[in-house]
mmCIF file of C-alpha atoms in Angstrom:
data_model
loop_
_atom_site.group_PDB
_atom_site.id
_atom_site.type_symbol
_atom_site.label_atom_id
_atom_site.label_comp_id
_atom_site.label_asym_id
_atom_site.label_seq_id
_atom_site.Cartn_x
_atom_site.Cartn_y
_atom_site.Cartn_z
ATOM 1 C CA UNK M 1 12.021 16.105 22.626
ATOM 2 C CA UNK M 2 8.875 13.705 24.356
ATOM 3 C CA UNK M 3 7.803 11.190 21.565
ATOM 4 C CA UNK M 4 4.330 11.831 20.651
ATOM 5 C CA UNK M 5 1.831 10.091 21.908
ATOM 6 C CA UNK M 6 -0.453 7.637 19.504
ATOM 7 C CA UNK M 7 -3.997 9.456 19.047
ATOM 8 C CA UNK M 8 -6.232 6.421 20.907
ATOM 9 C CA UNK M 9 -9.082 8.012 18.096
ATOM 10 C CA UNK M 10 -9.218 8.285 14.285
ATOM 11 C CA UNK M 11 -7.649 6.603 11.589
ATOM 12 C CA UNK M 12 -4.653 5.723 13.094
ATOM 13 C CA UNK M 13 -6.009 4.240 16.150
ATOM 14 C CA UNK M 14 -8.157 2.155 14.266
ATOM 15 C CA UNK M 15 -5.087 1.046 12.089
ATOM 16 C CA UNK M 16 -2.403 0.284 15.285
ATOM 17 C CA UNK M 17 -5.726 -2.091 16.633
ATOM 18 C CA UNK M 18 -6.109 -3.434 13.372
ATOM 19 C CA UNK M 19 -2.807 -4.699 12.692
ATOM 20 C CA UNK M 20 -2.334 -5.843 16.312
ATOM 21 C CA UNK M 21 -5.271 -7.715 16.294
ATOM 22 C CA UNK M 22 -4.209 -9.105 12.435
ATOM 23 C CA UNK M 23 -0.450 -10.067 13.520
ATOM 24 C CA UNK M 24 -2.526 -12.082 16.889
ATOM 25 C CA UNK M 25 -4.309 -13.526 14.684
ATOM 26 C CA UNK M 26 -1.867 -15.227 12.445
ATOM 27 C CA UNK M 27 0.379 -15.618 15.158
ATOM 28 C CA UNK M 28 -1.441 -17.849 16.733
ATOM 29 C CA UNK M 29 -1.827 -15.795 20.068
ATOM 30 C CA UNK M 30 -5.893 -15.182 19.525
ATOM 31 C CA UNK M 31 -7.274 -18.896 18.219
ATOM 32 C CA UNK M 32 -10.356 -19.800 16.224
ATOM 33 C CA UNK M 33 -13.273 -19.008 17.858
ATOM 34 C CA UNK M 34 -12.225 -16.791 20.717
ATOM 35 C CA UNK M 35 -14.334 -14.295 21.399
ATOM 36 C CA UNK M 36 -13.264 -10.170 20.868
ATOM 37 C CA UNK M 37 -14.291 -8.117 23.570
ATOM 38 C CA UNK M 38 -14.490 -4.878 21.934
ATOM 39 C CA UNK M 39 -13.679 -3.111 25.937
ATOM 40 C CA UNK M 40 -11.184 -5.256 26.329
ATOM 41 C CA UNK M 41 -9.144 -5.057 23.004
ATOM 42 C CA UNK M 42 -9.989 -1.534 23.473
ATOM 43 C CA UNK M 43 -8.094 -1.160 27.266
ATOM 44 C CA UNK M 44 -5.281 -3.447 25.982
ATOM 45 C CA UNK M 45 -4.459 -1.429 22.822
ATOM 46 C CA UNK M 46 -5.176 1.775 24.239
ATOM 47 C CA UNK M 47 -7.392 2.880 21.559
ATOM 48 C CA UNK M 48 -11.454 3.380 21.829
ATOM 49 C CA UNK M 49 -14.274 1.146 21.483
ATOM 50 C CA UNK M 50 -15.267 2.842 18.188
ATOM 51 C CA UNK M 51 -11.536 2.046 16.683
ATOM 52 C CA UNK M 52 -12.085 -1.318 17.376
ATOM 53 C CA UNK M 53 -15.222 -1.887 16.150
ATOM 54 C CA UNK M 54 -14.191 -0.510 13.153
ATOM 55 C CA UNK M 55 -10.513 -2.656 12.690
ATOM 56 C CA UNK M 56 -13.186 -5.353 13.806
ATOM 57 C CA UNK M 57 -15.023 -5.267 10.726
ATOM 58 C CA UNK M 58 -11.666 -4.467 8.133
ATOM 59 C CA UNK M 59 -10.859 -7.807 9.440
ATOM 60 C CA UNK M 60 -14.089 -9.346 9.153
ATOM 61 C CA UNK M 61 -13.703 -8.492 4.984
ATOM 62 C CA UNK M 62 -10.253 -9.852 5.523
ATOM 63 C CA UNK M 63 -12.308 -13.486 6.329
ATOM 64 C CA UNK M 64 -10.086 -13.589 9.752
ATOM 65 C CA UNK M 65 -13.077 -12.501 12.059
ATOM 66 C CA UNK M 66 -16.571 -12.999 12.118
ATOM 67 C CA UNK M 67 -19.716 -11.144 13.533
ATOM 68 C CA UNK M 68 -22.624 -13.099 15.367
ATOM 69 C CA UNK M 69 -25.607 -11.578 15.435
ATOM 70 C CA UNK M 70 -26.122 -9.793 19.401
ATOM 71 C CA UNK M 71 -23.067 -11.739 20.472
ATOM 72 C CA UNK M 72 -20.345 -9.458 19.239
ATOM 73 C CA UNK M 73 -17.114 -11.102 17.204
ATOM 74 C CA UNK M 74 -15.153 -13.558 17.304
ATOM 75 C CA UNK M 75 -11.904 -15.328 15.351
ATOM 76 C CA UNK M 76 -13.448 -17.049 12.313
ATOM 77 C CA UNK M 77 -13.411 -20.828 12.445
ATOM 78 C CA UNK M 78 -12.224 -22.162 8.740
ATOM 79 C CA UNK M 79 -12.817 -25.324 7.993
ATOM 80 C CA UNK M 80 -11.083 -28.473 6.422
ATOM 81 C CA UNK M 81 -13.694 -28.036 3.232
ATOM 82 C CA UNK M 82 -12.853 -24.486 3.049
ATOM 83 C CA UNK M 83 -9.536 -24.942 3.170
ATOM 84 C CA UNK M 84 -9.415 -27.126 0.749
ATOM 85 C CA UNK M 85 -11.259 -24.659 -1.418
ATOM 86 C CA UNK M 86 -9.028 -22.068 -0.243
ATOM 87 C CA UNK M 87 -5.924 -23.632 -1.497
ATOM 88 C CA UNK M 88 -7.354 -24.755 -4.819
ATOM 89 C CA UNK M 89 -7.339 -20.921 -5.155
ATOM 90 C CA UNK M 90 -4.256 -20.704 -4.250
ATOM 91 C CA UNK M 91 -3.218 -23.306 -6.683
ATOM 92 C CA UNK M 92 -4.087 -21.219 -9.579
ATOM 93 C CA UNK M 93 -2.503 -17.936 -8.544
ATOM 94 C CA UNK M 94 0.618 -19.787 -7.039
ATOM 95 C CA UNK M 95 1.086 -21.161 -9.917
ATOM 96 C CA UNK M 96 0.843 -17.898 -11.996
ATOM 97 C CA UNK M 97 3.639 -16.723 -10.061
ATOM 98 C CA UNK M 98 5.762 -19.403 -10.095
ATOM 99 C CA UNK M 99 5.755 -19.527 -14.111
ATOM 100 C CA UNK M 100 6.099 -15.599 -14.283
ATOM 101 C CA UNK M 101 9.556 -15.729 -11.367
ATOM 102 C CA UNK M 102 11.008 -18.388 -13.969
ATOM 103 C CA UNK M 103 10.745 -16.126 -16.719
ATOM 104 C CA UNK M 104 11.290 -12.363 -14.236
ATOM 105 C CA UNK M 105 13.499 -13.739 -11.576
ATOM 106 C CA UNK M 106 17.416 -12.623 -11.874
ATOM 107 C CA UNK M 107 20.417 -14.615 -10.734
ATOM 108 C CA UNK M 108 20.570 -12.804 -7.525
ATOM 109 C CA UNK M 109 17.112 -13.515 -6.968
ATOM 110 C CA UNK M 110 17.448 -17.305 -8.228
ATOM 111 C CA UNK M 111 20.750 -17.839 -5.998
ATOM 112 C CA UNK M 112 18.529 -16.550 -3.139
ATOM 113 C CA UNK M 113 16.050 -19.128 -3.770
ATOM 114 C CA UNK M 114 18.551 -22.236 -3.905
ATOM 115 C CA UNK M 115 19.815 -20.953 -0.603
ATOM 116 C CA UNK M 116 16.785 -21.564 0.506
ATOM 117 C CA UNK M 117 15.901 -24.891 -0.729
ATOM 118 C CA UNK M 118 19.627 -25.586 0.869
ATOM 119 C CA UNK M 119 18.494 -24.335 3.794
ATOM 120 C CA UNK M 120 15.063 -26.406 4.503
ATOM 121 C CA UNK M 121 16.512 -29.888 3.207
ATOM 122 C CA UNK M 122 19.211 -28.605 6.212
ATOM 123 C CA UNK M 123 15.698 -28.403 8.569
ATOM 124 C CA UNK M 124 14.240 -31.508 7.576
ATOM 125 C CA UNK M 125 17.490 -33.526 8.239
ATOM 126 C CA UNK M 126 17.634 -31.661 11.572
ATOM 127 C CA UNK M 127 14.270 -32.516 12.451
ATOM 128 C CA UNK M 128 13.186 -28.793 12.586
ATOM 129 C CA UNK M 129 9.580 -28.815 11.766
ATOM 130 C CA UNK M 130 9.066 -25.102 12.841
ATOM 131 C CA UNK M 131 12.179 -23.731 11.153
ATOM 132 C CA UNK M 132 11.000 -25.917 8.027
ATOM 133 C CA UNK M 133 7.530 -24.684 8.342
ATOM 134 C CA UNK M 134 9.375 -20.832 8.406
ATOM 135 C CA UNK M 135 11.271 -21.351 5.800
ATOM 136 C CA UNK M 136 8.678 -22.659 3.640
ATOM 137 C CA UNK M 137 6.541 -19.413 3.413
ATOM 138 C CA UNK M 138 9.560 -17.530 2.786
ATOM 139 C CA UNK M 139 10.283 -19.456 -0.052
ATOM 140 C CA UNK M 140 6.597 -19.044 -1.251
ATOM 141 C CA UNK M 141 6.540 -15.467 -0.377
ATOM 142 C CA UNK M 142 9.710 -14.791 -2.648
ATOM 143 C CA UNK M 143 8.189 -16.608 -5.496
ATOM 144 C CA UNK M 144 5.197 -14.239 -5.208
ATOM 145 C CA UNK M 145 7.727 -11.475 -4.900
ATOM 146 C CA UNK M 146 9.761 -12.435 -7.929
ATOM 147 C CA UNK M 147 6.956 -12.585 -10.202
ATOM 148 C CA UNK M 148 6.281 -9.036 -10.297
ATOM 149 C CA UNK M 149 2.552 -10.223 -10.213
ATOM 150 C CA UNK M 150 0.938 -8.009 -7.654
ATOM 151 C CA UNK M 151 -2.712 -8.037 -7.904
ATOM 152 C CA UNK M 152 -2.078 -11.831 -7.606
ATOM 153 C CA UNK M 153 0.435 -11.334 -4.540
ATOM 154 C CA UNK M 154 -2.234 -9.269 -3.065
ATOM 155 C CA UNK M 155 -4.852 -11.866 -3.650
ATOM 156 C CA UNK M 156 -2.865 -15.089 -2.336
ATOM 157 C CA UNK M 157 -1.979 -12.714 1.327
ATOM 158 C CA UNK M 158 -6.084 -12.623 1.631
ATOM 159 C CA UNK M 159 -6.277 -16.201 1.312
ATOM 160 C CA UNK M 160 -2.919 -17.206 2.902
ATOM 161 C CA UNK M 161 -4.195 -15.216 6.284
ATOM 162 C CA UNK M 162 -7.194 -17.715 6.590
ATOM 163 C CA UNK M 163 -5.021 -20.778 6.218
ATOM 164 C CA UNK M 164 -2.524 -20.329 9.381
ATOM 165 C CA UNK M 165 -3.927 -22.632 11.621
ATOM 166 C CA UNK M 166 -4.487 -25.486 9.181
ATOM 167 C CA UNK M 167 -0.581 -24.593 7.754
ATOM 168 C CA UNK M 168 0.867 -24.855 11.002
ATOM 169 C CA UNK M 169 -0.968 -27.944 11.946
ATOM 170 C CA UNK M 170 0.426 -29.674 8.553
ATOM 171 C CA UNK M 171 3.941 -28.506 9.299
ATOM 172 C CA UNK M 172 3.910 -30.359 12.796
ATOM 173 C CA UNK M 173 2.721 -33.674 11.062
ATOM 174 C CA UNK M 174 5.151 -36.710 11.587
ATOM 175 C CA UNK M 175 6.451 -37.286 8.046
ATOM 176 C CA UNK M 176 5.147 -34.018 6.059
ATOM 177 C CA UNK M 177 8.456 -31.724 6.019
ATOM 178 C CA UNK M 178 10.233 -34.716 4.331
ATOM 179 C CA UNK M 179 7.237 -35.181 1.704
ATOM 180 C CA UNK M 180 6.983 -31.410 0.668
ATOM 181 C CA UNK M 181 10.700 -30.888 0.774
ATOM 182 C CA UNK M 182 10.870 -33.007 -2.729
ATOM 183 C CA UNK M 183 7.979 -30.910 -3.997
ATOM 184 C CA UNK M 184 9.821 -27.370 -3.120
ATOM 185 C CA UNK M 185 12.989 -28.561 -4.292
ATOM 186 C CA UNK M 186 11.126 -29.284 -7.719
ATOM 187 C CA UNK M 187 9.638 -25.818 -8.009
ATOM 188 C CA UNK M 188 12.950 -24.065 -7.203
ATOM 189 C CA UNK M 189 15.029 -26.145 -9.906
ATOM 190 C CA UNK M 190 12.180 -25.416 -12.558
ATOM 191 C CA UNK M 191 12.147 -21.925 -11.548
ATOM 192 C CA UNK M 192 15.975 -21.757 -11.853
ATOM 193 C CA UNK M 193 16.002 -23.305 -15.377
ATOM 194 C CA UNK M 194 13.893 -20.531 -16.297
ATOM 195 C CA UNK M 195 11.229 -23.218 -17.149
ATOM 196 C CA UNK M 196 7.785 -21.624 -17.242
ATOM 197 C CA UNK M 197 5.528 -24.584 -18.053
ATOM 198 C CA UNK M 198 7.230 -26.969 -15.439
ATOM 199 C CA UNK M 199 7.092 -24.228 -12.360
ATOM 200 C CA UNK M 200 3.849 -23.687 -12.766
ATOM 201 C CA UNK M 201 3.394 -27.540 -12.871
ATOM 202 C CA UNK M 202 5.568 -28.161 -9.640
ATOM 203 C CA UNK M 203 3.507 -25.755 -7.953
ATOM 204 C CA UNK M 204 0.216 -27.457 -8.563
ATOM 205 C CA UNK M 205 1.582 -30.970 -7.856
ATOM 206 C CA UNK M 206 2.889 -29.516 -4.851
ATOM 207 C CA UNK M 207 -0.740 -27.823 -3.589
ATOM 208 C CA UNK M 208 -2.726 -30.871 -4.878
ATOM 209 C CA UNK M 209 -0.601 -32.588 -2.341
ATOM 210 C CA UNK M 210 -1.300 -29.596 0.306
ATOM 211 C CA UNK M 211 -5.157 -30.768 -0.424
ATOM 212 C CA UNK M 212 -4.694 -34.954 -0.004
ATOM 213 C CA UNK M 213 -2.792 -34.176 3.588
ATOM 214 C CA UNK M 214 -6.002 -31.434 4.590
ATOM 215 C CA UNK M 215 -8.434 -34.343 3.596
ATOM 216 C CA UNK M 216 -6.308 -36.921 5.540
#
């Protein structure tokens, strides 16, 4: 039986552009301030101008993509100040999950995480930046997971979406794996002694120094 073909129309057509033009985005393959060609996005994706325009503007709420008055959209430039702000944000809800995965989290879920903290002091002594950087939001994304916090969880992937480029720029930094290793080793020990107080702590000592390196 002939797979069916994806309506270029409708709902669905608008959500195949939109998460295209999201995973671009964060992937690095469209970059701050490129412009979107509404035609264009619309002949690549095989969807119409109308399904654009309207996964356009989902991702202009999303703060990934901004409109210019009469010269269409483009990706939205975020700045060192507002990323600073971002992750101060971040700081607070980060640090809600970590202190609800110490209490939540089970052993199969804490094992995971010292895996993982195994696994990037592996990267750092390897001198794997990218596979660091990787690892890293994986171990922040199970965190979020393991709290069982999801209005916060949805809240952080808002914010986390505007912060790519400035994240990966950090994680290529001469020196910064081997700094923030120490911190996430500290918030996976505190979250494996079931210690509240101290992962939410480890967390924000961990973003505050997120903040000094954006500044730098």
């Amino acid at each position: 039986m002939p797979m069916e073909a994806r309506p270029s129309t409708g709902e669905q057509a608008k959500q195949h552009a939109l998460e295209r033009l999201r995973q671009a985005i964060l992937h690095g393959e469209m970059a701050p301030a490129q412009r979107l060609v509404e035609n264009e996005l619309a002949e690549q994706f095989g969807v119409t101008r109308a399904s654009i325009r309207a996964a356009l503007i989902d991702l202009e709420g999303q703060g990934l993509v901004e409109r210019i008055r009469n010269r269409g959209s483009r990706v939205r430039v975020v700045t060192v100040e507002e990323a600073v702000a971002i992750t101060e944000c971040r700081m607070v809800l980060e640090g809600l999950c970590a202190a609800k995965a110490a209490a939540a989290a089970d052993d199969e879920q804490l094992t995971e995480l010292a895996d993982l903290g195994t696994a990037m002091t592996k990267a750092v002594a390897d001198g794997e930046p990218v596979t660091y950087s990787e690892l890293n939001q994986d171990l922040h994304d199970r965190i979020r997971r393991f709290s069982g916090q999801q209005t916060a969880v949805e809240l952080l992937e808002r914010l986390n979406a505007q912060l790519v480029r400035h994240r990966f720029q950090l994680a290529l930094r001469p020196g910064r794996p081997q700094q923030s290793l120490s911190e996430h080793l500290a918030m996976i020990e505190a979250i494996r002694a079931r210690d509240s107080q101290a992962a939410e702590a480890a967390v924000r000592a961990h973003l505050t120094s997120v903040i000094e390196a954006l500044r730098d």
